[in-house]
Short mmCIF file of C-alpha atoms in Angstrom, two decimals:
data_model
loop_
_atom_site.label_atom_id
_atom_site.label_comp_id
_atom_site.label_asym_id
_atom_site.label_seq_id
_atom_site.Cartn_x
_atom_site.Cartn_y
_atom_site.Cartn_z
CA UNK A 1 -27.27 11.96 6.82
CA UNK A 2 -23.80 12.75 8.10
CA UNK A 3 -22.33 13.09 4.60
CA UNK A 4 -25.04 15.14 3.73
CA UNK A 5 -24.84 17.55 6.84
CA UNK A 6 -21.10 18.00 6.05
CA UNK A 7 -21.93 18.91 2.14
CA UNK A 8 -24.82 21.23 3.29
CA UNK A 9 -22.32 23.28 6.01
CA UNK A 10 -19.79 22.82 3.35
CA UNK A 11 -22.03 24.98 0.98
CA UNK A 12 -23.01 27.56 4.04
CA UNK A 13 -19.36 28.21 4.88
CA UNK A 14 -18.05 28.97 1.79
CA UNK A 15 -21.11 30.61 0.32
CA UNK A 16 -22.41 28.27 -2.31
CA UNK A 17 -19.00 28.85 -4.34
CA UNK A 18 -19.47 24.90 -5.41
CA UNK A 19 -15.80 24.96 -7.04
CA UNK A 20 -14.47 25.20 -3.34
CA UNK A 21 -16.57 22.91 -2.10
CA UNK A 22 -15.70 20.21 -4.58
CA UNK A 23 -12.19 20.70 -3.48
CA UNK A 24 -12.52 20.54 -0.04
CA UNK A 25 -14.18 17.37 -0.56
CA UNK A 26 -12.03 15.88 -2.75
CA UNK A 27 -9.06 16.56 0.10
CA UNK A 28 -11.61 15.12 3.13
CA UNK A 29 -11.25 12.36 0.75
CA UNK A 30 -7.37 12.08 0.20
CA UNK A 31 -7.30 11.64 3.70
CA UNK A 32 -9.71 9.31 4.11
CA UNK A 33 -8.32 6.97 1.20
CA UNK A 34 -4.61 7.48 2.51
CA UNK A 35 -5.93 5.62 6.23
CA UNK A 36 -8.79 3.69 4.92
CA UNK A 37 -5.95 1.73 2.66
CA UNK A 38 -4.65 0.14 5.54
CA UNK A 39 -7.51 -1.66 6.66
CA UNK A 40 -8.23 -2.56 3.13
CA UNK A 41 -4.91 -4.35 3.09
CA UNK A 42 -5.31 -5.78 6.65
CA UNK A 43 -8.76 -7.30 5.80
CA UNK A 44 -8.37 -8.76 2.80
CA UNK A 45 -4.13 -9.72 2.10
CA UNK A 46 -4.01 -9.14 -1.35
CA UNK A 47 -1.04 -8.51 -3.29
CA UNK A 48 0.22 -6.04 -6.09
CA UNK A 49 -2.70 -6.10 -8.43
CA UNK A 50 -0.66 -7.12 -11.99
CA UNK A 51 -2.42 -4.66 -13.82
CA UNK A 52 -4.30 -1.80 -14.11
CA UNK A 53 -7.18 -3.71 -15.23
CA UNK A 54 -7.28 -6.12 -12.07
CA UNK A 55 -6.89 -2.71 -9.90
CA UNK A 56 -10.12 -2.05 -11.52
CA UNK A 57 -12.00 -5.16 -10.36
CA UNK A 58 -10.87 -5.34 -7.20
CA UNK A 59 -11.99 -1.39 -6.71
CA UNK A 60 -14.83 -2.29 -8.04
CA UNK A 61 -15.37 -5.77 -6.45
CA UNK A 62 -14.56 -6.11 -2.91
CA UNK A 63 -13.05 -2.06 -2.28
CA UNK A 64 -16.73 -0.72 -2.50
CA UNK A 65 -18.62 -3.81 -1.33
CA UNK A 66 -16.58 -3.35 1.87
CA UNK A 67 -17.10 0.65 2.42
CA UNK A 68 -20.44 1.01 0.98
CA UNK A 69 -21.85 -2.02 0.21
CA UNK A 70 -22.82 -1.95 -3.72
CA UNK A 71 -20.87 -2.97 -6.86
CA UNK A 72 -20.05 -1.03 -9.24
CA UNK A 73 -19.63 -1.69 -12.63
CA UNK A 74 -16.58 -1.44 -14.80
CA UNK A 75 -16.80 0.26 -17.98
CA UNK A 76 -15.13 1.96 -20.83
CA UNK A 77 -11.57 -0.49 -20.26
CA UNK A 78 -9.26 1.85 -22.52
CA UNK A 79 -7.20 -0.33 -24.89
CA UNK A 80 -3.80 0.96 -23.57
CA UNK A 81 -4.94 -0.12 -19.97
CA UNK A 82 -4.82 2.67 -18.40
CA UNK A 83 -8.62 4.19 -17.89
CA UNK A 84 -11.78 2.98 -17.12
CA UNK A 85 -15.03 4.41 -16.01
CA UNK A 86 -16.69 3.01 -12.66
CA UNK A 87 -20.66 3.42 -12.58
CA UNK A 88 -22.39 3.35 -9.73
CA UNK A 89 -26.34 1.86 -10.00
CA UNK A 90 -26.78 3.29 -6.54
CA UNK A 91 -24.67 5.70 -4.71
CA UNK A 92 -25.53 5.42 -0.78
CA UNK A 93 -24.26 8.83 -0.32
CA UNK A 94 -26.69 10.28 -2.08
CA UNK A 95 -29.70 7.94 -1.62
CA UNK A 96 -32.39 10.99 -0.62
CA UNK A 97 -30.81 13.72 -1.98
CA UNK A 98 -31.75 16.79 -3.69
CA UNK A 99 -29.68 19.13 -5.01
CA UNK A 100 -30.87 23.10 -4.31
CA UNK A 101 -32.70 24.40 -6.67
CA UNK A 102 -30.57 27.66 -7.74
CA UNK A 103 -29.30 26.81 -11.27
CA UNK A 104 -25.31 26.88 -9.81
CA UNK A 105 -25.28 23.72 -7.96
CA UNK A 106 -26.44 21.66 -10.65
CA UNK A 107 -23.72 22.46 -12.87
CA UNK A 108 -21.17 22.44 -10.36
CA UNK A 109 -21.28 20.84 -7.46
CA UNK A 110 -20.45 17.12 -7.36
CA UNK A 111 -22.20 16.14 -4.25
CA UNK A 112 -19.54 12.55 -3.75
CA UNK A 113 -16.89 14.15 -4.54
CA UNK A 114 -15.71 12.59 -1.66
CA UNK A 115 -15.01 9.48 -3.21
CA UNK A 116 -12.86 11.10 -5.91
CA UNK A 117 -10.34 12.01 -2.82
CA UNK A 118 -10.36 8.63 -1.24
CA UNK A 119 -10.26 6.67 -4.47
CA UNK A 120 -6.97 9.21 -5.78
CA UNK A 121 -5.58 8.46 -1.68
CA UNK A 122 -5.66 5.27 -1.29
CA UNK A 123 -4.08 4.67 -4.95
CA UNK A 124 -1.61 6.82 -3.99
CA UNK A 125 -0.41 4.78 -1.09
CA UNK A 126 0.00 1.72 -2.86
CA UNK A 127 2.31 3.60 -5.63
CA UNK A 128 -0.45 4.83 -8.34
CA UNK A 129 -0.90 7.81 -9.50
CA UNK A 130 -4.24 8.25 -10.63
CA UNK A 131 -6.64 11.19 -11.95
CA UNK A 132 -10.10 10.42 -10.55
CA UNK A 133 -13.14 12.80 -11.47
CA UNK A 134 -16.76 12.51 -11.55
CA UNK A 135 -18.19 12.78 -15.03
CA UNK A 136 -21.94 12.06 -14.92
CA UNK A 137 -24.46 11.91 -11.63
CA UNK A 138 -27.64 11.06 -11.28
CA UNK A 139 -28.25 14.38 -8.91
CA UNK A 140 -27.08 16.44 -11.53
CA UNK A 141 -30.07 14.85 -14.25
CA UNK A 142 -27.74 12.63 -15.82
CA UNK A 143 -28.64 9.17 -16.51
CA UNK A 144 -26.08 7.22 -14.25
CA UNK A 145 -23.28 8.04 -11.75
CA UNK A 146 -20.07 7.55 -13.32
CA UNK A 147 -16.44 8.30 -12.02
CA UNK A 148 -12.98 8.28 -14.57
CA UNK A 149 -9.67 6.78 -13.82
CA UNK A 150 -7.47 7.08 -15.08
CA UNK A 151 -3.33 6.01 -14.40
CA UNK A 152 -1.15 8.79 -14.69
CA UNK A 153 1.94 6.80 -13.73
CA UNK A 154 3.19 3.82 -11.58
CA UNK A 155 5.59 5.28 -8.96
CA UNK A 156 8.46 3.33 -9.23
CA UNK A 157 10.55 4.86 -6.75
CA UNK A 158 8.44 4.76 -3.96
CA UNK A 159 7.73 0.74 -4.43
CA UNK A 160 8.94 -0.86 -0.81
CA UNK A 161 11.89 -2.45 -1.16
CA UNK A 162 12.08 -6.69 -0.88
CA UNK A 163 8.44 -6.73 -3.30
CA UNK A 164 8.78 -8.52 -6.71
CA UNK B 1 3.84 -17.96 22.60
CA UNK B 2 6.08 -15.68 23.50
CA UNK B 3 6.60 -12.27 21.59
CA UNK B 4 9.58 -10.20 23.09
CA UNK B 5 9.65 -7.14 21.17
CA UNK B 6 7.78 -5.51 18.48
CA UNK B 7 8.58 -2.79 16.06
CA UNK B 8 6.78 -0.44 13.70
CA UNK B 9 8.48 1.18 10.78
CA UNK B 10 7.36 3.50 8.53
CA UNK B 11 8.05 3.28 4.66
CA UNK B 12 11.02 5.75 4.78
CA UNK B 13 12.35 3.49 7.77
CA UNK B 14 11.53 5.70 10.24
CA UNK B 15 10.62 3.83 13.84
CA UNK B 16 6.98 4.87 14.46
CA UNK B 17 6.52 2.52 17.32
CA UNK B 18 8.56 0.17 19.56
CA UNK B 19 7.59 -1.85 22.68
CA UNK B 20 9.32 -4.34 25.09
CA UNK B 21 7.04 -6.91 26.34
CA UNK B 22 7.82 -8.22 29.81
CA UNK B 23 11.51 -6.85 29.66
CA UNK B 24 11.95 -8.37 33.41
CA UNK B 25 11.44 -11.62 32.92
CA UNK B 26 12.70 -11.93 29.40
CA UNK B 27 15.62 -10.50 30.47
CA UNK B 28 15.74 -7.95 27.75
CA UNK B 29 17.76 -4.73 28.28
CA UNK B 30 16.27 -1.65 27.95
CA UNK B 31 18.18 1.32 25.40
CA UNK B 32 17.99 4.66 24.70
CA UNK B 33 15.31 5.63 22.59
CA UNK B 34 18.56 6.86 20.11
CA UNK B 35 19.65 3.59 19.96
CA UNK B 36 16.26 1.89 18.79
CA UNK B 37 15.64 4.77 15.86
CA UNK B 38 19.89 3.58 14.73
CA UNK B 39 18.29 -0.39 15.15
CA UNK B 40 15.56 0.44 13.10
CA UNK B 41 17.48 2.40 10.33
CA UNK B 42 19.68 -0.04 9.97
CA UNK B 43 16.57 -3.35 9.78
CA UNK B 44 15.15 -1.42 7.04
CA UNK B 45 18.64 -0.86 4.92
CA UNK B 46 19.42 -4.33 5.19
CA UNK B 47 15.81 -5.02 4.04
CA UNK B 48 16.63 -3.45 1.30
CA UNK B 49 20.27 -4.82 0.65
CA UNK B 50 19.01 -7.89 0.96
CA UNK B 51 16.14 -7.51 -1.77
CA UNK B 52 18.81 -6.05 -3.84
CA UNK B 53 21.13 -8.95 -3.44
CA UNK B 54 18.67 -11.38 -3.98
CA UNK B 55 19.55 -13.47 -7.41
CA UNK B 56 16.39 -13.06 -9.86
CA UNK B 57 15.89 -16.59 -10.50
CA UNK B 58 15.31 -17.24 -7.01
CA UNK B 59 12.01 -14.78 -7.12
CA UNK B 60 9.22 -16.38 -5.65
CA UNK B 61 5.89 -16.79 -7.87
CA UNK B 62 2.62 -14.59 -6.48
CA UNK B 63 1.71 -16.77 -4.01
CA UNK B 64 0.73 -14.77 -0.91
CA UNK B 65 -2.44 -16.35 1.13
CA UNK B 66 -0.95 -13.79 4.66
CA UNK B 67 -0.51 -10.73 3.31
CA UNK B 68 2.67 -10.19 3.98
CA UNK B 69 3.98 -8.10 0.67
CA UNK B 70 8.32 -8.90 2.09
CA UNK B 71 9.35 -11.61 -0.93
CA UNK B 72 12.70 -10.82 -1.55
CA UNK B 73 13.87 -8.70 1.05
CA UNK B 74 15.37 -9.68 4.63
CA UNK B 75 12.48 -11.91 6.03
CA UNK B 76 14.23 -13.64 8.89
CA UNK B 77 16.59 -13.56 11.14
CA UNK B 78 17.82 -17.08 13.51
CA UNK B 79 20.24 -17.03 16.32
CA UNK B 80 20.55 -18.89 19.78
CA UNK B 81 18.38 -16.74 21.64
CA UNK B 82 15.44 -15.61 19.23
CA UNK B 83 13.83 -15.12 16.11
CA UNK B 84 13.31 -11.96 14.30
CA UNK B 85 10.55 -11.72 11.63
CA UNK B 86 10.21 -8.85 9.40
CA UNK B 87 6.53 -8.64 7.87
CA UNK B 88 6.02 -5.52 5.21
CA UNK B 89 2.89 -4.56 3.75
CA UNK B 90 2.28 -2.68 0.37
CA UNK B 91 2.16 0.80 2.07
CA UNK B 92 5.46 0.09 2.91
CA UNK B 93 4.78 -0.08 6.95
CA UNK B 94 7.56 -3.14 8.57
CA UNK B 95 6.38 -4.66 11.39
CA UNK B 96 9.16 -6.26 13.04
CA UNK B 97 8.79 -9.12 16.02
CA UNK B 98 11.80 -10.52 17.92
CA UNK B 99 9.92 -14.36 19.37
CA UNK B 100 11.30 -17.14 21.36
CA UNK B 101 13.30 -19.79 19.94
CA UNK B 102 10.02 -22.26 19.89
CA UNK B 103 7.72 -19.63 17.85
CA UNK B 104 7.22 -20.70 13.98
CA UNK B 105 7.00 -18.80 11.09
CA UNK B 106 3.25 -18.98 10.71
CA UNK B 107 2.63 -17.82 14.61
CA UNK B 108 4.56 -15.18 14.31
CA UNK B 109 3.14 -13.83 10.53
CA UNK B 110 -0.73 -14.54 11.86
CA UNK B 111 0.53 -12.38 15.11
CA UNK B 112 2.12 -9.66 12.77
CA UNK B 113 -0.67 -9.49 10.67
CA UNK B 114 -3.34 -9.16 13.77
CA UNK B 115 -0.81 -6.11 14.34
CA UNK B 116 -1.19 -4.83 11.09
CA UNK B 117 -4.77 -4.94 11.84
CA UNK B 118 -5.24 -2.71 14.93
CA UNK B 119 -3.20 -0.37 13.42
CA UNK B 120 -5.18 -0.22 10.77
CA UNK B 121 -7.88 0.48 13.10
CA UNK B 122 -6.72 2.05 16.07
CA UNK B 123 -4.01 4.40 14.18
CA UNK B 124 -5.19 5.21 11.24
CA UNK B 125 -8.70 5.38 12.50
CA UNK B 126 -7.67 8.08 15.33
CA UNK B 127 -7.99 11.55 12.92
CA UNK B 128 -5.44 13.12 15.12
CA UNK B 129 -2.68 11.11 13.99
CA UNK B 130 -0.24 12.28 11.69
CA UNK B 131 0.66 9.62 9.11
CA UNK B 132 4.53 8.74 9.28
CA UNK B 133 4.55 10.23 12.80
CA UNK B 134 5.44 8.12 16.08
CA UNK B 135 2.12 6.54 17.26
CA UNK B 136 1.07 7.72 20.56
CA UNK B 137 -2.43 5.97 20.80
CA UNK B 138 -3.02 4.90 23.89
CA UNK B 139 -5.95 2.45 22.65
CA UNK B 140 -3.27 0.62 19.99
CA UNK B 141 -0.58 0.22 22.61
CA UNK B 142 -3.04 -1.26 25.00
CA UNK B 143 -4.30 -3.65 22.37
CA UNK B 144 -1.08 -4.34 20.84
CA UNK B 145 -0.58 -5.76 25.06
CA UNK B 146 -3.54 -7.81 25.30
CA UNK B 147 -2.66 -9.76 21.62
CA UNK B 148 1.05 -9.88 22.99
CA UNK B 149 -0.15 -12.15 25.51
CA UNK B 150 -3.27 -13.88 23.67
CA UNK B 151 -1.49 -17.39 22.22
#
């Protein structure tokens, strides 16, 4: 109910311009990710994932099973390694939502956006950079709720020093 | 066991965090807070001299049960008095401990990694902390205290 009280004043304040709100929560998120990383790696000790495909599992696997508590699944592993599709059977955000009935919202607003930001943070603190976006949801009509990811780059430079 | 002094850094080496424990009885001397940002600077250059100087062959396989993401840079430091222990994780945050002579490796990386834990939850939990910035949490230093003196 929190979530959805911050979407709904979200919409109020800027007016129901859905683009805006999708990017405001996408940056709530960034921050989020960028702290929530660190208890991530306090919790659970794992090392540098070897590959982009292991970075999906363990997203999949123990990142959301810790936050949310459900498993998504893995889909769509790109032969080059470096994009994948995470769908999500049920999204607690969004458990008893509707979205408002005027015709904009539907198309346009992606009500977990949210998770876009703190998926794209918290890669980004461990040296990915990664375009995350929301491609189908369930709110929205769609069959399933599916987020792409897909690697941009590894940042080399920014890679602590005294790793492997 | 006996921790003497702890140190945060940040990944650009920046000292986010520094405390004394019982500087009276340990006899440690207290410096300016210039001096400990120079101490820290240079810990996290030699970190990274180190990992550069470190042969290839000698690279350790992935075999990491604590956490602690610091394989080929400066881990460890011995002399008469005290240990140092460097303990990085892959954010790029060094926590540093100066221990007693009689404190092993594996005390002081479980004690390290407990640190890494509150700050994990009393720093980056606290939304009024800027990431990178010196930590002024009350709530973390007073924790950071009470696993000080927990064995």
């Amino acid at each position: 109910m929190t979530y959805g009280s911050v979407v709904a004043q979200l919409c109020r304040d800027y007016n129901n311009d859905y683009k805006r709100v999708n990017e405001q929560l996408e940056s709530m998120g960034y921050n989020i990710g960028i702290r929530l990383i660190e208890e991530f790696l306090a919790k659970t000790n794992f090392g540098r994932c070897i590959n982009f495909k292991e970075t999906a599992e363990i997203i999949s696997k123990v990142g959301f099973k810790m936050f949310l508590n459900t498993t998504p699944t893995v889909e769509n592993f790109s032969a080059d390694g470096k994009q994948f599709n995470l769908i999500l059977e049920d999204n607690p955000l969004a458990e008893f939502v509707e979205l408002p009935d005027d015709n904009k919202a539907v198309k346009e607003l992606w009500y977990s956006n949210v998770l876009v930001g703190v998926l794209k943070g918290a890669l980004q603190m461990v040296q990915l950079d990664v375009d995350v976006s929301f491609v189908k949801d369930v709110l929205r009509g769609d069959p399933s709720t599916e987020i792409k990811l897909r690697l941009n780059k590894i940042l080399k430079d920014e890679i602590p020093a005294g790793e492997d | 066991m006996k921790v003497l002094s702890l140190y945060l850094l940040n990944k650009s080496g920046g000292l986010i965090y520094q405390r004394d424990f019982n500087p009276e009885s340990n006899g440690i001397n207290k410096l300016s807070s210039n001096d400990y940002l120079i101490t820290a600077g240079t810990l996290h250059s030699i970190h990274a001299i180190v990992a550069g100087l470190t042969p290839p062959v000698l690279h350790p396989i992935q075999e990491n049960q604590t956490g602690n993401q610091n394989q080929t840079g400066l881990f460890q430091v011995e002399t008469e008095r005290f240990n140092l222990f460097i303990y990085q994780t892959l954010t790029g945050l060094k926590i540093i401990s100066i221990v007693q002579k009689g404190v092993s490796q594996e005390t002081a990386t479980r004690f390290m990694a407990n640190i890494h834990s509150i700050y994990s939850d009393y720093v980056m939990k606290n939304p009024f902390y800027t990431l990178d910035m010196p930590i002024k949490c009350q709530l973390f230093s007073n924790k950071v205290l009470l696993l000080s003196e927990a064995s």
